[in-house]
Short mmCIF file of C-alpha atoms in Angstrom, two decimals:
data_model
loop_
_atom_site.label_atom_id
_atom_site.label_comp_id
_atom_site.label_asym_id
_atom_site.label_seq_id
_atom_site.Cartn_x
_atom_site.Cartn_y
_atom_site.Cartn_z
CA MET A 31 -0.10 0.02 0.02
CA THR A 32 1.52 3.15 -1.02
CA TYR A 33 -0.05 6.98 -0.45
CA THR A 34 1.61 10.12 -0.69
CA PRO A 35 -0.35 13.52 0.05
CA PRO A 36 -0.02 16.50 -1.93
CA PRO A 37 3.38 18.06 -1.08
CA GLN A 38 1.57 21.06 0.89
CA GLN A 39 -0.22 18.42 3.27
CA ARG A 40 3.17 16.80 4.13
CA ILE A 41 4.57 18.05 7.18
CA VAL A 42 7.97 17.44 8.26
CA LEU A 43 10.56 17.74 11.39
CA THR A 44 13.28 20.34 10.59
CA GLY A 45 14.29 21.52 14.02
CA LEU A 46 14.28 19.86 17.67
CA GLY A 47 15.13 20.88 21.20
CA LEU A 48 14.88 19.22 24.48
CA THR A 49 15.50 18.59 28.01
CA ALA A 50 15.31 15.45 29.60
CA PRO A 51 16.73 13.88 33.03
CA ASN A 52 19.85 12.46 31.24
CA GLY A 53 20.17 14.72 28.57
CA ASN A 54 19.76 18.65 27.48
CA ALA A 55 20.28 18.23 23.93
CA PRO A 56 19.17 15.55 21.46
CA ASN A 57 23.11 14.34 21.23
CA GLU A 58 23.58 13.97 24.89
CA PHE A 59 19.88 12.59 25.22
CA ARG A 60 20.83 9.80 22.33
CA ALA A 61 24.12 9.27 23.91
CA ALA A 62 22.78 8.34 27.37
CA LEU A 63 20.11 5.85 25.82
CA LEU A 64 22.62 4.07 24.12
CA ASP A 65 25.01 4.22 26.68
CA GLY A 66 22.17 2.53 29.14
CA ARG A 67 22.28 5.59 31.46
CA SER A 68 19.08 6.52 33.42
CA GLY A 69 18.41 9.84 34.54
CA VAL A 70 16.28 8.95 37.73
CA GLN A 71 17.37 10.68 41.07
CA HIS A 72 16.73 10.47 44.69
CA TYR A 73 14.05 13.59 45.11
CA SER A 74 12.13 14.86 47.82
CA ILE A 75 9.14 17.05 47.88
CA ARG A 76 7.20 18.69 50.46
CA TYR A 77 4.50 16.87 52.15
CA PHE A 78 5.15 13.39 50.46
CA GLY A 79 8.89 13.18 51.44
CA GLU A 80 11.78 11.01 49.83
CA THR A 81 10.84 9.42 46.28
CA VAL A 82 12.33 9.02 42.95
CA ALA A 83 12.24 11.15 40.01
CA GLY A 84 13.61 12.44 36.30
CA ILE A 85 15.09 16.09 36.87
CA CYS A 86 16.35 18.05 34.31
CA HIS A 87 19.51 19.94 34.90
CA PHE A 88 19.32 22.48 31.88
CA ASP A 89 20.28 26.08 32.28
CA GLU A 90 17.27 28.29 32.90
CA LEU A 91 19.36 31.26 32.21
CA ARG A 92 20.47 30.41 28.79
CA TYR A 93 17.76 31.70 27.26
CA GLN A 94 15.67 33.69 30.36
CA LYS A 95 16.48 36.57 32.60
CA ARG A 96 16.34 36.06 36.43
CA LYS A 97 13.31 37.74 36.51
CA GLU A 98 11.75 35.91 33.68
CA VAL A 99 12.40 32.93 35.59
CA ARG A 100 11.12 33.97 38.64
CA ARG A 101 7.96 35.24 37.12
CA GLY A 102 6.85 32.66 35.48
CA THR A 103 6.90 28.79 35.69
CA ARG A 104 9.28 25.79 35.21
CA ALA A 105 6.74 24.70 32.47
CA GLY A 106 7.37 28.19 30.79
CA SER A 107 11.19 27.75 31.52
CA ILE A 108 11.04 24.37 29.82
CA GLY A 109 9.06 25.24 27.11
CA ILE A 110 11.54 28.67 26.30
CA TYR A 111 14.49 26.52 26.56
CA CYS A 112 13.31 23.88 24.18
CA ALA A 113 11.88 26.66 21.79
CA HIS A 114 15.27 28.36 21.54
CA GLU A 115 17.36 24.93 21.13
CA ALA A 116 14.78 24.14 18.52
CA ILE A 117 14.94 27.43 16.21
CA LEU A 118 18.72 26.84 16.23
CA SER A 119 18.66 23.64 15.32
CA ALA A 120 16.52 23.98 12.54
CA GLY A 121 18.84 26.80 11.08
CA LEU A 122 16.22 29.03 10.72
CA SER A 123 17.22 32.63 10.00
CA TRP A 124 15.00 34.14 12.93
CA GLU A 125 15.74 38.07 12.09
CA ASP A 126 14.21 37.27 8.57
CA ILE A 127 10.75 35.26 9.67
CA ASP A 128 7.08 37.08 9.79
CA LYS A 129 6.34 36.02 13.54
CA SER A 130 2.94 36.37 13.04
CA ARG A 131 3.32 33.03 10.63
CA ILE A 132 4.73 31.21 14.16
CA GLY A 133 2.34 28.94 15.58
CA VAL A 134 3.10 27.22 19.33
CA TYR A 135 1.35 24.18 20.13
CA VAL A 136 2.57 22.64 23.33
CA GLY A 137 1.23 19.54 25.02
CA ILE A 138 0.82 19.22 28.72
CA THR A 139 -0.09 16.52 30.84
CA GLU A 140 -1.48 19.00 33.40
CA HIS A 141 -0.79 22.91 34.39
CA GLY A 142 -1.26 25.05 37.52
CA ASN A 143 -1.20 22.31 40.21
CA VAL A 144 2.50 23.38 41.05
CA GLU A 145 1.76 26.97 41.27
CA THR A 146 -1.38 26.51 43.15
CA GLU A 147 0.05 24.25 45.78
CA ASN A 148 2.97 26.84 45.98
CA GLU A 149 0.73 29.61 46.83
CA ILE A 150 -1.55 27.32 49.12
CA TYR A 151 1.91 26.63 51.22
CA GLN A 152 2.99 30.51 51.08
CA ILE A 153 -0.81 31.40 52.58
CA LYS A 154 -0.33 28.61 55.38
CA GLN A 155 2.20 30.54 56.75
CA PHE A 156 0.03 33.84 57.29
CA ASP A 157 -3.05 31.60 58.88
CA TYR A 158 -4.33 31.23 55.27
CA ASP A 159 -4.63 34.91 54.63
CA THR A 160 -5.78 35.27 51.03
CA SER A 161 -4.23 39.05 50.92
CA VAL A 162 -0.98 37.75 50.64
CA TRP A 163 -2.17 35.29 47.56
CA THR A 164 0.05 36.15 44.86
CA HIS A 165 -1.21 38.57 41.94
CA HIS A 166 1.10 36.41 40.01
CA HIS A 167 -0.83 33.10 40.34
CA ASN A 168 -3.51 33.88 37.48
CA PRO A 169 -1.16 34.07 34.78
CA ARG A 170 1.08 31.45 36.01
CA THR A 171 -2.00 28.74 36.07
CA VAL A 172 -4.13 29.93 32.60
CA ALA A 173 -3.84 26.69 30.80
CA ASN A 174 -1.82 28.41 28.26
CA ASN A 175 0.92 29.50 30.07
CA PRO A 176 3.84 27.09 29.06
CA ALA A 177 2.89 28.33 25.41
CA GLY A 178 2.38 31.58 25.93
CA GLU A 179 5.69 32.22 27.70
CA ILE A 180 7.59 30.94 24.39
CA THR A 181 5.70 33.76 22.72
CA LEU A 182 6.47 36.41 25.00
CA ASN A 183 9.99 35.17 25.28
CA LEU A 184 10.43 35.03 21.74
CA GLY A 185 8.27 37.50 19.97
CA ILE A 186 6.09 35.12 18.38
CA THR A 187 2.73 36.89 17.31
CA GLY A 188 0.63 33.77 15.78
CA PRO A 189 -1.51 31.60 17.59
CA HIS A 190 -0.54 29.88 20.71
CA TYR A 191 -1.90 27.54 22.99
CA THR A 192 -1.42 24.23 25.01
CA ILE A 193 -3.29 20.64 24.52
CA GLY A 194 -4.15 19.34 27.53
CA ALA A 195 -4.13 15.31 26.61
CA ALA A 196 -2.90 13.77 29.71
CA CYS A 197 0.06 11.23 29.01
CA ALA A 198 -0.66 11.38 25.35
CA ALA A 199 -0.18 15.19 25.48
CA GLY A 200 3.52 15.13 23.54
CA ASN A 201 2.02 13.33 20.50
CA ALA A 202 -1.10 15.66 20.59
CA GLY A 203 1.23 18.79 20.38
CA MET A 204 2.68 17.76 17.67
CA ILE A 205 -0.50 16.29 15.87
CA GLN A 206 -2.08 19.88 16.54
CA GLY A 207 0.86 21.59 14.82
CA ALA A 208 1.06 19.45 11.88
CA GLN A 209 -3.12 20.11 11.39
CA MET A 210 -2.38 23.98 11.92
CA LEU A 211 0.10 23.63 9.03
CA GLN A 212 -2.02 21.74 6.92
CA LEU A 213 -4.62 24.20 7.46
CA GLY A 214 -2.41 27.34 6.49
CA GLU A 215 -2.94 28.67 10.09
CA CYS A 216 0.81 29.23 10.31
CA ASP A 217 3.94 28.65 8.34
CA ILE A 218 6.33 27.47 11.23
CA ALA A 219 4.70 25.27 14.16
CA LEU A 220 6.66 24.74 17.16
CA ALA A 221 5.24 21.60 19.06
CA GLY A 222 5.48 19.15 21.30
CA GLY A 223 5.15 18.81 24.96
CA VAL A 224 6.49 19.88 28.25
CA SER A 225 6.25 18.97 32.29
CA GLU A 226 7.02 20.34 35.18
CA SER A 227 5.01 17.47 37.17
CA ILE A 228 7.76 16.83 39.52
CA HIS A 229 7.33 20.01 41.47
CA THR A 230 3.62 19.11 42.56
CA PHE A 231 3.28 16.50 45.62
CA GLY A 232 0.02 15.68 44.64
CA ILE A 233 0.99 13.69 41.46
CA PHE A 234 3.30 11.64 43.46
CA ALA A 235 0.62 11.33 46.34
CA GLY A 236 -2.02 10.64 43.57
CA PHE A 237 0.29 7.74 42.17
CA ALA A 238 1.01 6.45 45.34
CA SER A 239 -2.53 6.06 46.73
CA GLN A 240 -3.28 4.53 43.07
CA GLY A 241 -0.71 2.06 43.84
CA ALA A 242 1.06 3.26 40.94
CA LEU A 243 4.11 4.66 42.14
CA ALA A 244 7.52 3.17 41.51
CA SER A 245 9.98 2.95 44.71
CA HIS A 246 13.10 1.01 44.48
CA PRO A 247 16.21 1.77 46.51
CA ASP A 248 18.38 2.58 43.41
CA PRO A 249 16.79 5.07 41.96
CA THR A 250 18.08 4.51 38.42
CA LYS A 251 16.39 0.91 38.60
CA ALA A 252 13.00 2.20 39.62
CA SER A 253 11.49 2.94 36.25
CA ARG A 254 11.30 -0.75 34.87
CA PRO A 255 8.74 -1.61 32.46
CA PHE A 256 8.03 -4.74 31.33
CA ASP A 257 9.89 -6.23 34.13
CA GLN A 258 8.34 -8.77 36.36
CA ASP A 259 8.93 -6.70 39.54
CA ARG A 260 7.74 -3.18 38.03
CA ASN A 261 6.12 -1.57 40.52
CA GLY A 262 4.74 1.92 38.80
CA ILE A 263 5.65 5.03 37.47
CA VAL A 264 8.72 7.29 38.21
CA VAL A 265 7.53 10.85 37.75
CA ALA A 266 9.91 12.87 35.39
CA GLU A 267 10.00 16.47 34.49
CA GLY A 268 11.21 17.54 30.66
CA GLY A 269 10.52 19.05 27.49
CA CYS A 270 10.95 18.64 23.84
CA LEU A 271 9.57 20.86 21.10
CA TYR A 272 9.96 20.38 17.21
CA VAL A 273 10.20 22.75 14.49
CA LEU A 274 7.48 21.67 11.97
CA GLU A 275 7.34 22.91 8.68
CA ARG A 276 5.27 21.96 5.01
CA LEU A 277 7.56 19.63 3.11
CA PRO A 278 7.76 22.37 0.14
CA ASP A 279 8.83 24.92 2.71
CA ALA A 280 11.36 22.87 4.11
CA GLN A 281 12.75 21.76 0.77
CA LYS A 282 12.96 25.63 -0.40
CA ARG A 283 14.92 26.80 2.50
CA GLY A 284 17.42 23.65 1.95
CA ALA A 285 16.44 22.34 5.71
CA THR A 286 17.54 19.13 7.21
CA ILE A 287 14.34 16.94 7.39
CA LEU A 288 14.65 14.51 10.49
CA GLY A 289 11.64 13.07 9.65
CA GLU A 290 8.12 13.24 8.24
CA LEU A 291 4.84 12.90 10.30
CA ALA A 292 3.48 9.98 7.77
CA GLY A 293 0.37 9.50 10.11
CA TRP A 294 -1.45 10.02 13.27
CA ALA A 295 -4.36 9.12 15.32
CA ILE A 296 -5.86 10.16 18.26
CA ASN A 297 -9.03 8.17 19.99
CA SER A 298 -10.72 7.45 23.23
CA ASP A 299 -11.73 4.24 25.35
CA ALA A 300 -14.45 5.70 26.67
CA SER A 301 -14.19 2.77 29.22
CA ASP A 302 -12.74 3.77 32.31
CA PHE A 303 -10.80 6.93 34.13
CA VAL A 304 -7.77 5.51 34.58
CA LEU A 305 -7.11 1.76 33.37
CA PRO A 306 -6.09 1.43 29.76
CA ASN A 307 -7.91 -0.33 26.85
CA ALA A 308 -6.26 -2.53 24.62
CA GLN A 309 -8.92 -2.61 21.59
CA ARG A 310 -8.84 0.99 21.40
CA GLN A 311 -5.25 1.07 21.65
CA VAL A 312 -5.51 -1.39 18.61
CA ALA A 313 -7.98 0.88 16.96
CA CYS A 314 -5.86 3.92 17.28
CA MET A 315 -2.35 2.44 15.89
CA GLN A 316 -4.59 0.71 13.01
CA LEU A 317 -6.15 4.21 12.27
CA ALA A 318 -2.56 5.87 12.20
CA LEU A 319 -1.06 3.27 9.93
CA GLN A 320 -4.11 3.41 7.44
CA ARG A 321 -3.62 7.10 6.97
CA ALA A 322 0.35 6.69 6.81
CA GLY A 323 -0.48 4.05 4.10
CA LEU A 324 1.37 1.76 5.84
CA GLU A 325 1.16 -2.19 6.83
CA PRO A 326 2.20 -2.91 10.44
CA SER A 327 5.22 -4.77 9.04
CA GLU A 328 6.69 -2.05 7.23
CA ILE A 329 7.06 -0.26 10.70
CA ASP A 330 10.83 -0.84 11.75
CA LEU A 331 10.57 0.54 15.46
CA VAL A 332 7.43 1.20 17.94
CA SER A 333 8.48 3.21 20.88
CA THR A 334 6.00 2.16 23.43
CA HIS A 335 4.18 4.42 25.65
CA ALA A 336 4.61 1.66 28.79
CA THR A 337 4.82 3.19 31.92
CA ALA A 338 5.73 0.33 34.12
CA THR A 339 2.35 0.08 36.05
CA VAL A 340 1.21 -3.69 36.15
CA SER A 341 -1.81 -3.59 34.16
CA GLY A 342 -0.78 -0.67 31.69
CA ASP A 343 2.34 -2.55 30.25
CA ILE A 344 0.22 -5.96 29.75
CA GLN A 345 -2.64 -4.19 27.87
CA GLU A 346 -0.46 -2.12 25.50
CA CYS A 347 1.67 -5.37 24.89
CA LEU A 348 -1.66 -6.81 24.08
CA ALA A 349 -2.44 -4.20 21.69
CA LEU A 350 0.94 -4.63 20.03
CA ARG A 351 0.77 -8.19 19.89
CA THR A 352 -2.99 -7.77 17.44
CA VAL A 353 -1.35 -5.10 15.58
CA PHE A 354 2.06 -6.51 14.79
CA ASP A 355 1.40 -10.28 14.68
CA ASN A 356 3.60 -11.79 11.96
CA CYS A 357 6.17 -8.84 12.03
CA PRO A 358 9.23 -10.22 12.59
CA ASN A 359 11.35 -7.42 11.81
CA THR A 360 9.64 -4.49 13.78
CA LEU A 361 11.75 -4.02 16.81
CA ILE A 362 10.26 -2.48 20.23
CA ASN A 363 11.67 -0.11 22.80
CA ASN A 364 10.90 1.83 25.69
CA THR A 365 12.43 5.20 26.72
CA LYS A 366 10.53 5.80 30.32
CA SER A 367 13.21 2.93 31.59
CA PHE A 368 15.86 5.77 31.12
CA ILE A 369 14.03 8.73 32.16
CA GLY A 370 10.77 7.83 33.95
CA HIS A 371 7.14 9.53 32.74
CA ALA A 372 7.79 12.87 31.30
CA MET A 373 4.07 13.28 31.34
CA GLY A 374 3.15 16.08 28.79
CA ALA A 375 6.50 15.94 27.16
CA ALA A 376 6.92 12.05 27.14
CA GLY A 377 5.80 11.28 23.39
CA ALA A 378 7.84 14.13 22.03
CA LEU A 379 10.66 13.29 23.95
CA GLU A 380 10.60 9.67 23.24
CA LEU A 381 10.21 10.16 19.56
CA ALA A 382 13.33 12.66 19.79
CA GLY A 383 15.50 9.45 21.34
CA ASN A 384 14.65 7.36 18.40
CA LEU A 385 14.59 9.73 15.66
CA PRO A 386 18.53 9.42 15.29
CA ALA A 387 18.25 5.64 14.05
CA PHE A 388 16.94 6.87 10.57
CA GLN A 389 20.64 7.61 10.18
CA ASP A 390 22.67 4.64 12.05
CA GLY A 391 20.07 2.07 12.17
CA VAL A 392 20.73 1.67 16.29
CA CYS A 393 17.74 1.27 18.14
CA HIS A 394 18.19 1.80 21.83
CA ALA A 395 16.68 -0.80 24.57
CA THR A 396 14.28 -1.04 27.29
CA ILE A 397 16.34 -1.18 30.18
CA ASN A 398 16.07 -2.34 33.76
CA VAL A 399 14.51 -5.68 32.61
CA ASP A 400 15.85 -8.50 34.64
CA THR A 401 12.99 -10.95 34.60
CA LEU A 402 10.94 -10.26 31.55
CA ASP A 403 7.16 -10.41 32.56
CA PRO A 404 5.97 -13.42 30.57
CA LEU A 405 2.92 -11.56 29.65
CA CYS A 406 5.15 -8.62 28.01
CA ASP A 407 7.06 -10.94 26.24
CA LEU A 408 6.82 -9.39 22.53
CA PRO A 409 9.20 -10.72 20.09
CA GLY A 410 10.66 -7.64 18.70
CA LEU A 411 11.57 -6.07 22.09
CA ILE A 412 14.76 -4.84 22.64
CA LEU A 413 16.35 -5.77 26.14
CA ASN A 414 18.67 -3.93 28.06
CA GLU A 415 21.39 -3.61 25.33
CA SER A 416 20.91 -1.21 22.01
CA ARG A 417 20.18 -3.05 18.83
CA GLU A 418 21.40 -2.31 15.22
CA LYS A 419 19.20 -2.77 12.36
CA LYS A 420 20.04 -2.80 8.75
CA SER A 421 17.67 0.30 8.45
CA VAL A 422 15.16 2.19 10.38
CA ARG A 423 12.93 4.05 7.98
CA THR A 424 9.47 4.44 10.11
CA ILE A 425 8.93 4.85 13.78
CA LEU A 426 5.16 4.39 15.41
CA ASN A 427 5.04 6.32 18.57
CA ASN A 428 2.62 5.47 21.29
CA SER A 429 1.70 7.83 23.96
CA PHE A 430 -1.86 7.12 26.06
CA GLY A 431 -3.24 8.69 29.03
CA MET A 432 -5.86 8.93 32.03
CA LEU A 433 -9.50 9.32 30.77
CA GLY A 434 -8.68 6.92 27.82
CA ILE A 435 -6.80 9.24 25.52
CA ASN A 436 -4.79 7.19 23.13
CA SER A 437 -2.08 8.96 20.44
CA VAL A 438 -0.10 7.49 17.85
CA LEU A 439 2.19 9.32 15.91
CA ILE A 440 4.37 7.46 12.75
CA VAL A 441 7.06 9.00 11.47
CA LYS A 442 8.97 8.11 8.17
CA HIS A 443 12.56 8.81 6.95
CA VAL A 444 12.55 11.21 4.02
CA MET B 78 13.15 50.71 62.02
CA THR B 79 14.99 53.83 61.06
CA THR B 80 14.71 55.71 57.78
CA THR B 81 18.21 53.66 56.89
CA GLU B 82 16.82 50.41 57.82
CA ILE B 83 13.54 50.89 55.73
CA ARG B 84 15.53 52.06 52.82
CA HIS B 85 17.79 49.59 53.28
CA GLU B 86 14.52 46.84 53.37
CA VAL B 87 13.26 48.28 50.21
CA ILE B 88 16.02 47.58 48.22
CA ASN B 89 16.03 43.92 49.64
CA ILE B 90 12.72 43.62 48.39
CA LEU B 91 13.73 45.29 44.78
CA ALA B 92 16.41 42.77 44.41
CA ASP B 93 14.22 39.89 45.23
CA ILE B 94 12.19 41.62 42.24
CA ALA B 95 14.40 42.59 39.78
CA PRO B 96 17.27 40.47 40.31
CA ASP B 97 18.83 41.37 37.25
CA GLU B 98 19.40 45.30 37.97
CA ASP B 99 22.26 47.03 39.61
CA LEU B 100 21.06 48.70 42.63
CA SER B 101 24.27 49.91 43.82
CA ASP B 102 23.82 53.33 41.85
CA LEU B 103 20.08 53.67 42.50
CA LYS B 104 19.22 57.52 42.87
CA ASP B 105 16.61 58.31 45.59
CA ASP B 106 14.84 61.23 43.72
CA ILE B 107 14.41 59.83 40.13
CA ALA B 108 11.64 57.29 39.73
CA PHE B 109 11.94 53.58 39.78
CA ARG B 110 10.45 52.99 36.49
CA ASP B 111 13.14 55.65 35.02
CA GLN B 112 15.87 53.69 36.17
CA LEU B 113 15.20 49.96 36.51
CA GLU B 114 12.67 47.89 34.20
CA LEU B 115 9.98 47.95 36.51
CA ASP B 116 6.07 47.21 35.11
CA SER B 117 2.86 47.20 37.16
CA MET B 118 3.13 43.71 38.14
CA ASP B 119 6.52 44.15 39.78
CA PHE B 120 5.02 47.42 41.63
CA LEU B 121 2.26 45.10 42.96
CA ASP B 122 5.33 42.60 44.13
CA ILE B 123 6.63 45.76 46.25
CA VAL B 124 2.88 46.02 47.66
CA MET B 125 2.81 42.57 48.44
CA GLU B 126 6.48 42.12 49.78
CA LEU B 127 5.53 44.67 52.30
CA ARG B 128 2.63 43.29 53.27
CA LYS B 129 3.95 39.91 53.59
CA ARG B 130 7.42 40.74 55.45
CA HIS B 131 5.79 43.79 57.62
CA ARG B 132 2.06 43.27 57.51
CA ILE B 133 1.78 47.08 56.10
CA GLN B 134 -1.62 47.31 54.09
CA ILE B 135 -1.16 49.83 50.93
CA PRO B 136 -4.37 51.11 49.88
CA GLU B 137 -4.60 51.36 46.17
CA GLU B 138 -4.81 54.90 46.12
CA ASP B 139 -2.00 55.25 47.53
CA TYR B 140 0.45 53.14 45.18
CA ASP B 141 1.82 56.63 43.70
CA GLN B 142 3.71 57.37 46.38
CA LEU B 143 5.91 53.96 45.59
CA ALA B 144 7.12 55.90 42.70
CA SER B 145 10.87 56.57 43.97
CA MET B 146 12.92 55.42 46.72
CA ALA B 147 12.65 59.05 48.34
CA SER B 148 8.98 58.64 48.29
CA THR B 149 8.70 55.13 49.50
CA VAL B 150 10.89 55.87 52.32
CA THR B 151 8.92 59.13 53.10
CA TYR B 152 5.51 56.88 52.82
CA LEU B 153 6.50 54.19 54.78
CA GLU B 154 8.60 55.63 57.81
CA PRO B 155 5.48 56.60 60.01
CA ARG B 156 4.25 52.97 59.10
CA MET B 157 7.46 51.18 59.92
CA VAL B 158 8.87 53.27 62.83
CA GLY B 159 7.66 51.04 65.58
CA LEU B 160 8.80 47.86 63.74
CA GLN B 161 11.96 45.75 64.55
CA LYS B 162 14.58 45.29 61.77
CA GLN B 163 14.24 41.75 60.35
#
């Protein structure tokens, strides 16, 4: 099956900026993934106490003044850092670009919890006197904050907003950017996802109450999708934004094309607040494949969503077994095993770790699998050591989230 | 607090609000806005910090009194005279 959309409808990735717990640039991140280096650390947060988390160590002051950092949010800083790095890597002639034709589409799992918790903690010191509640609260907590801070910092006057899509948000941000380019709403899209979630105690406490928070004496071993002894999610912060363009625009300026967004799909389970639904994941993957004009056997690499919850990993494996039955050449990996679950950034970040495989054919593994859960024993699963393939030309990127949201993005080598 | 201590406290607050600014050469008789990059949110920060640190309530109609260091200290003196330096 071959299908090639009209050139103006073909959307390509031409730039990439990221911060992950194990790297603040695409090459650092990739090197860590190939070396099997985790970015998960010991972490402590008020009220909740000791836990583990994926913590980013990028330089906030590289692209922001101290006053901007103070006024804004961590999600905003992550977004600003990633946006600058993406623009630089795309080789865009920034001064010559019409800033009103740039759109900013940032996926988020949640926003505002960190800032609200901080303020409640502050007013607690004043016996809950709301007159000391900061006037910065509303601009920090409006849902468009992380995208809006990027436009303020970079002088972008085109559309901006966030896409709230739970843990499917990284893919959803990219899909939104691609669709806006197809609609002609912008000529350049900055799209992907960010997460500041490690700064809210609520997310740790919530997962703990749900029995879904990872723990391990060695933080680097805590995130272990597909392992028999997995015990939950490692929460991480991070960000990853891409420069998206229409193919002819990218070709016209001689841009380096990192990949083409060949097909995508978002659907809903309509079955449970938190439990995944393998049948709907199958439907989502099949729809994305159909739109990309690809057969499952034509997918070289699947980047799994698996977060290391007991049921989530099994459900995704069930779905993958259905879709990729009789696909012996399709490899499967997982990036959360290195960095934890970067929430709104996860889909975009995990794709970024895999894109270099288009150049060198090397696929990173899923680490920390000491005893493979038999229910997760997929034929193509790359366990613990990177694997080289003759060539990688297609990647299928899964990202699923609470309330039953599934997103699948297929990227093709151009 | 003495006049000098009040001025010092305002400098401390400004240092937190405008951490990129050099405050060593701040002129007391020139408006903050003409020497520093301060906007309306920053002025609200000054009001908020005085409220939080010293429980001083500044009504909105008095905000103009915080235009410069000289006018701010003059305005705060009667309100902070009995306060202990923190």
